[in-house]
PDB file of C-alpha atoms in Angstrom:
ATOM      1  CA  UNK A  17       3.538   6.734 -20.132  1.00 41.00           C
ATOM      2  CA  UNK A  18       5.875   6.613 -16.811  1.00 40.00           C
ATOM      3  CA  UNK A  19       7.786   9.797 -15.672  1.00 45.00           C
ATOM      4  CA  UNK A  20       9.464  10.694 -12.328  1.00 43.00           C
ATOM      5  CA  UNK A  21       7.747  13.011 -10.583  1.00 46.00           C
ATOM      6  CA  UNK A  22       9.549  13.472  -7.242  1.00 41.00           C
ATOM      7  CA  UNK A  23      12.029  11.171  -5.385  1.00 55.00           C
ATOM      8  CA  UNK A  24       8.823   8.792  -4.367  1.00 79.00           C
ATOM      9  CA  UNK A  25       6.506   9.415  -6.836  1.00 85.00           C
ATOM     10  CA  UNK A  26       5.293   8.546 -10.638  1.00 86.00           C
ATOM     11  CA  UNK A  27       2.299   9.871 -12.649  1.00 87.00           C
ATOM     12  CA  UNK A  28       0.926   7.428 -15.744  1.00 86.00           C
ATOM     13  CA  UNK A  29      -2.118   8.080 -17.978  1.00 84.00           C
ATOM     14  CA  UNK A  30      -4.425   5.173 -18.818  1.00 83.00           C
ATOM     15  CA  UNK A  31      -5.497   4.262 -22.572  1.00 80.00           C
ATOM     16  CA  UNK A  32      -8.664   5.822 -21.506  1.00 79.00           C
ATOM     17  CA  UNK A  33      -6.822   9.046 -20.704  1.00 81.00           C
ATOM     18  CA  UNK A  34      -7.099   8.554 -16.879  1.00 84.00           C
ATOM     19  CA  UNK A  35      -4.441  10.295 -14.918  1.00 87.00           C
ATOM     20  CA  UNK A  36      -2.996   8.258 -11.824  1.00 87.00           C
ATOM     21  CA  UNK A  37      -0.190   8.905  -9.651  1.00 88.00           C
ATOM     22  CA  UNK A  38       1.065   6.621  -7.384  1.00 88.00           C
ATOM     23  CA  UNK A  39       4.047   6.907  -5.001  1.00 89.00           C
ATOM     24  CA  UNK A  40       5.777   6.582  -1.720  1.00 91.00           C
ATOM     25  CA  UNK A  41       5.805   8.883   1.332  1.00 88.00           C
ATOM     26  CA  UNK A  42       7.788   8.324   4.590  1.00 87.00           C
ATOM     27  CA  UNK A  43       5.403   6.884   7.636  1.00 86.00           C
ATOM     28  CA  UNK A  44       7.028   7.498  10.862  1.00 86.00           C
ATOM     29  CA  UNK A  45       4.076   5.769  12.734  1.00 84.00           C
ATOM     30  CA  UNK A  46       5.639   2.690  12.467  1.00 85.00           C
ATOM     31  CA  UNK A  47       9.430   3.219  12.932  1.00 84.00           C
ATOM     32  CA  UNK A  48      11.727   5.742  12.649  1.00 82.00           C
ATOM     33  CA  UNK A  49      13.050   4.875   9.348  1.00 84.00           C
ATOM     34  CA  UNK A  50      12.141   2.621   5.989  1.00 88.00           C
ATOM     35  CA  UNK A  51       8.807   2.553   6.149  1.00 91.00           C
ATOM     36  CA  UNK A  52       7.195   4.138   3.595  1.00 91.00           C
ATOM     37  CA  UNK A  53       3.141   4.870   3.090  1.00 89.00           C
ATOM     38  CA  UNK A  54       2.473   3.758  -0.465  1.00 90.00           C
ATOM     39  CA  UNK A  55      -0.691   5.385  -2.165  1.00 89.00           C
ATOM     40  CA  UNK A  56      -2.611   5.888  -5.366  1.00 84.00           C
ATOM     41  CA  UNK A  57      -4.653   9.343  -6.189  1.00 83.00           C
ATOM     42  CA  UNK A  58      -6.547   9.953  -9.821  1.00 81.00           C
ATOM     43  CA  UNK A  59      -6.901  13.561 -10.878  1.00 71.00           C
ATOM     44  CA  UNK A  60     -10.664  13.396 -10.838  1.00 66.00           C
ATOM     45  CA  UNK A  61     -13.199  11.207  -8.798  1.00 59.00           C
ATOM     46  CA  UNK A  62     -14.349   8.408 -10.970  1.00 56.00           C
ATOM     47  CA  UNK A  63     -15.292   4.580 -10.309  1.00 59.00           C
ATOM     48  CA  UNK A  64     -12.281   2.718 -11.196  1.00 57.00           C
ATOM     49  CA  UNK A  65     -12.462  -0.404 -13.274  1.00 61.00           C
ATOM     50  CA  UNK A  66     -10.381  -3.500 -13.462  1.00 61.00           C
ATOM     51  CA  UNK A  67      -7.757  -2.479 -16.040  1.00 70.00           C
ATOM     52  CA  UNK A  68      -4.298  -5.198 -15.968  1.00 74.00           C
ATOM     53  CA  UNK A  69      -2.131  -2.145 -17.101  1.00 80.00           C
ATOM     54  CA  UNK A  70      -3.147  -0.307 -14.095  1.00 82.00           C
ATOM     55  CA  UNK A  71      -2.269  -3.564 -11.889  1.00 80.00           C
ATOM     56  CA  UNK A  72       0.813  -4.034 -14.059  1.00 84.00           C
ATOM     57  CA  UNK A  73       2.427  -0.440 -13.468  1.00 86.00           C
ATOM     58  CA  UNK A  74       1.424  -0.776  -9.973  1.00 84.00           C
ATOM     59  CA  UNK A  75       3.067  -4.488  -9.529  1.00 84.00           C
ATOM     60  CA  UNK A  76       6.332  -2.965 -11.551  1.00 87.00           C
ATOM     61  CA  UNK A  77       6.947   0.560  -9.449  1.00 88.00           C
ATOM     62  CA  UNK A  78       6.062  -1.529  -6.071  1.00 87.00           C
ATOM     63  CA  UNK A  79       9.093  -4.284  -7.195  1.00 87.00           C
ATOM     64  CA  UNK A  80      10.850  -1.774  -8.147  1.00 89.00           C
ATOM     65  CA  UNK A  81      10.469   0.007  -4.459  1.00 90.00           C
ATOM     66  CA  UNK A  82      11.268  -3.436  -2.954  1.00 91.00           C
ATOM     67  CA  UNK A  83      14.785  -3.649  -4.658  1.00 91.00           C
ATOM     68  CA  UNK A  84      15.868  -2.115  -1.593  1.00 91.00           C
ATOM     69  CA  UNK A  85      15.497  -4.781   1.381  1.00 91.00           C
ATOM     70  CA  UNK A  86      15.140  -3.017   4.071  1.00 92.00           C
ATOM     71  CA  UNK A  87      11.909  -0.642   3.373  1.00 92.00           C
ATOM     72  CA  UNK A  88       8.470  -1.302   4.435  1.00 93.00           C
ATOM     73  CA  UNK A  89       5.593  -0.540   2.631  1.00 90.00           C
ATOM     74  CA  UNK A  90       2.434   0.530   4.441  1.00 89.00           C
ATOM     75  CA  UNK A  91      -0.790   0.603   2.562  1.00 87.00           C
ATOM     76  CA  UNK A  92      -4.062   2.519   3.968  1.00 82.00           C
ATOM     77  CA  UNK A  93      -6.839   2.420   2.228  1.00 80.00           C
ATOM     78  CA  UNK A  94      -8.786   5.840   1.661  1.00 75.00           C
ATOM     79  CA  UNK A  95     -11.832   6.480   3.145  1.00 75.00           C
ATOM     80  CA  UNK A  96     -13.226   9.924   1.951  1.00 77.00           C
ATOM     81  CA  UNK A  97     -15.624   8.197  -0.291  1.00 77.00           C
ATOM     82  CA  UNK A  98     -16.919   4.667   1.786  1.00 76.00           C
ATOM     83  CA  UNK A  99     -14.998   2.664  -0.891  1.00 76.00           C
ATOM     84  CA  UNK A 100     -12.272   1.541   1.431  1.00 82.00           C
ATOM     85  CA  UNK A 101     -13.374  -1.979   1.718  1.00 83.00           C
ATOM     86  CA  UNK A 102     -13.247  -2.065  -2.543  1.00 82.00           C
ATOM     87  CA  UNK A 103      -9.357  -0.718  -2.557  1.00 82.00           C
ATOM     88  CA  UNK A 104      -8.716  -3.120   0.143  1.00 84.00           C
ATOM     89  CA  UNK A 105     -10.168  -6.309  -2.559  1.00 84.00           C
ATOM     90  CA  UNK A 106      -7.977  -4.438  -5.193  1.00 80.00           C
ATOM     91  CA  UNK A 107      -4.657  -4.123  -3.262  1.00 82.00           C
ATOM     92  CA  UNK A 108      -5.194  -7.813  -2.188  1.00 83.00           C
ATOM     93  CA  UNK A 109      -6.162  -9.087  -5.587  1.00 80.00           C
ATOM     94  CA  UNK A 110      -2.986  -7.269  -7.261  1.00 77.00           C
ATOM     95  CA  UNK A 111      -0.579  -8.866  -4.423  1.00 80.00           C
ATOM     96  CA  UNK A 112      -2.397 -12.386  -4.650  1.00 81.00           C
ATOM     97  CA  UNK A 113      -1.301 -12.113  -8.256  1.00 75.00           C
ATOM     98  CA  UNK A 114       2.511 -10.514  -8.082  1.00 75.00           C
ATOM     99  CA  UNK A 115       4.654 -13.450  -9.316  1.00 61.00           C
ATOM    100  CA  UNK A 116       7.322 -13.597  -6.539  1.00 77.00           C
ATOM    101  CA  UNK A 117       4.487 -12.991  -3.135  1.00 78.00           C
ATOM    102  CA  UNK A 118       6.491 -15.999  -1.668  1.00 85.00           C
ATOM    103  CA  UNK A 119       9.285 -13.698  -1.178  1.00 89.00           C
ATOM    104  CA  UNK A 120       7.556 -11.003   0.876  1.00 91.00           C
ATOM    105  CA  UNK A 121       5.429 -11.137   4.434  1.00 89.00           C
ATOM    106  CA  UNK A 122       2.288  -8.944   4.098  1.00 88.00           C
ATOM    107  CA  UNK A 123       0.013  -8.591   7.174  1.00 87.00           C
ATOM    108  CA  UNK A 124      -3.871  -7.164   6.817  1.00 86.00           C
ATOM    109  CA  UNK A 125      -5.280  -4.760   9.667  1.00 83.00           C
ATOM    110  CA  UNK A 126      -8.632  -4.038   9.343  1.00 83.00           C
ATOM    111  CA  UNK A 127     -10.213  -2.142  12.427  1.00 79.00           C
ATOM    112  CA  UNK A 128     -13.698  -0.571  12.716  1.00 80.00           C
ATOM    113  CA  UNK A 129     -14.847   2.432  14.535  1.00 77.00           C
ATOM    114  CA  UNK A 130     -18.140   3.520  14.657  1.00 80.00           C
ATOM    115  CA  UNK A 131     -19.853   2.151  11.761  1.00 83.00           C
ATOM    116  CA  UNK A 132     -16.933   3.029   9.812  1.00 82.00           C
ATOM    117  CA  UNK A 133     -14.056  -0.108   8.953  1.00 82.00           C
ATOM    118  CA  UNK A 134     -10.500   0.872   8.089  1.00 81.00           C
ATOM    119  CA  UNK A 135      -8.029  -0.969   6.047  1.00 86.00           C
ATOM    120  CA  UNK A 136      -4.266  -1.516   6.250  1.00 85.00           C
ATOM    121  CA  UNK A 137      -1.518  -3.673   4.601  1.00 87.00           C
ATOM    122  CA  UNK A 138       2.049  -3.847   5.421  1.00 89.00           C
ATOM    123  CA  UNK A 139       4.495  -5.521   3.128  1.00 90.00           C
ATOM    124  CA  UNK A 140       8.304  -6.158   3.648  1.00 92.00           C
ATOM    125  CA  UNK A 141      10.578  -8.468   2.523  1.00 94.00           C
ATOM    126  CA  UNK A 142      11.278 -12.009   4.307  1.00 94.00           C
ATOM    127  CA  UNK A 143      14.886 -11.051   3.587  1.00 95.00           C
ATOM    128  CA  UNK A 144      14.556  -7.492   5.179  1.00 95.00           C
ATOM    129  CA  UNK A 145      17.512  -7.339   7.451  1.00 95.00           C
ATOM    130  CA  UNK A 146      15.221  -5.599  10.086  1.00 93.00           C
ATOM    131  CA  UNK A 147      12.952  -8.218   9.954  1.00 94.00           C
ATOM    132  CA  UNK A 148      11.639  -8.970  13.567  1.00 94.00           C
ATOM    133  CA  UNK A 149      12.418  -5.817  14.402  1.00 93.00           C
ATOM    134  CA  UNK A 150      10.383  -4.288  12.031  1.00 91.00           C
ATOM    135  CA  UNK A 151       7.484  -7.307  12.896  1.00 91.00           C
ATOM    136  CA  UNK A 152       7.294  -6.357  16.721  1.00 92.00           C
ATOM    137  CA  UNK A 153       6.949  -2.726  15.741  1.00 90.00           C
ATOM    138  CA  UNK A 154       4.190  -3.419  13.647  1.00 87.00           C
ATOM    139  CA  UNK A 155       2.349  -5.451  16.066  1.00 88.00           C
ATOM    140  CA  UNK A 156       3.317  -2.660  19.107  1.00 88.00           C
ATOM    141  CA  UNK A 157       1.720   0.013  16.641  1.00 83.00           C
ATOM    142  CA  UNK A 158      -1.747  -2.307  15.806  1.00 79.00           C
ATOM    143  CA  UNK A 159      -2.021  -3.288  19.897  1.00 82.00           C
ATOM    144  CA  UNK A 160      -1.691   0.747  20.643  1.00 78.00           C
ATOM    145  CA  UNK A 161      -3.907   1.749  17.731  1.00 73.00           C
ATOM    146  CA  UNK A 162      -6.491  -0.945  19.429  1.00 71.00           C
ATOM    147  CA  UNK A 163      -5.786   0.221  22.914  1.00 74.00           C
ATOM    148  CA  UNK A 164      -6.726   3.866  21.876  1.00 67.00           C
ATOM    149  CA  UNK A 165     -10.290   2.453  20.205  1.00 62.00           C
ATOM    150  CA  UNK A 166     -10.908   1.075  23.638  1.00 57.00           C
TER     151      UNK A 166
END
């Protein structure tokens, strides 16, 4: 089951009764406007297994976000629990298999610090109307996130 649960934001419960919500929260990191931080929180901390419906309602809200072409979706993968390198295989195995990738640029950060590594996707559409705009802002925000780790 799908319901609204804010402007950016949409709860579903698994066939194995696991809650999920998943949503979209405006990232001013980036740019000052349409980019949006996309994420994906369970009520309760358990290992998550490959389930299609859970890619499927993911793939459908995120298609659904991108019917507007001028947003930006950053993804950052949590890190509270060392699984952040797992999330990051997930998020890339459900975009390797959305049926219409060709029509969207994604570009993977991954940075470590310490002995801790930190991953990021950003997704927008080729058609985006802010396109290179949006592509030099991206790359100004990765060179100063670098700059500061040096």
């Amino acid at each position: 089951m799908l319901e609204s649960t804010g402007m950016y934001s949409f709860t579903f419960v698994t066939e194995q009764g696991k809650k999920y919500e998943i949503g979209f929260i405006q990232d001013l990191m980036i740019s000052d406007e349409g980019v949006y931080q996309f994420f994906i929180t369970t009520e309760d901390q358990f290992k998550t297994v490959l389930d299609k419906i859970i890619q499927q309602t993911v793939l459908v809200i995120i298609e659904e976000f991108f019917k507007n072409e001028g947003v930006v979706l950053d993804y950052i993968c949590a890190i509270e629990d060392h699984r952040q390198a797992s999330r990051d295989r997930m998020f890339q195995l459900w975009y390797a298999n959305s049926l219409e990738k060709e029509h969207y640029c994604m570009r993977n950060i991954s940075v470590k610090i310490d002995e801790t590594e930190y991953f990021s996707s950003v997704i927008m559409r080729n058609d985006n109307p802010r396109f290179n705009a949006m592509t030099e802002a991206i790359d100004r925000f990765i060179q100063d996130f670098q700059d500061k780790l040096k």
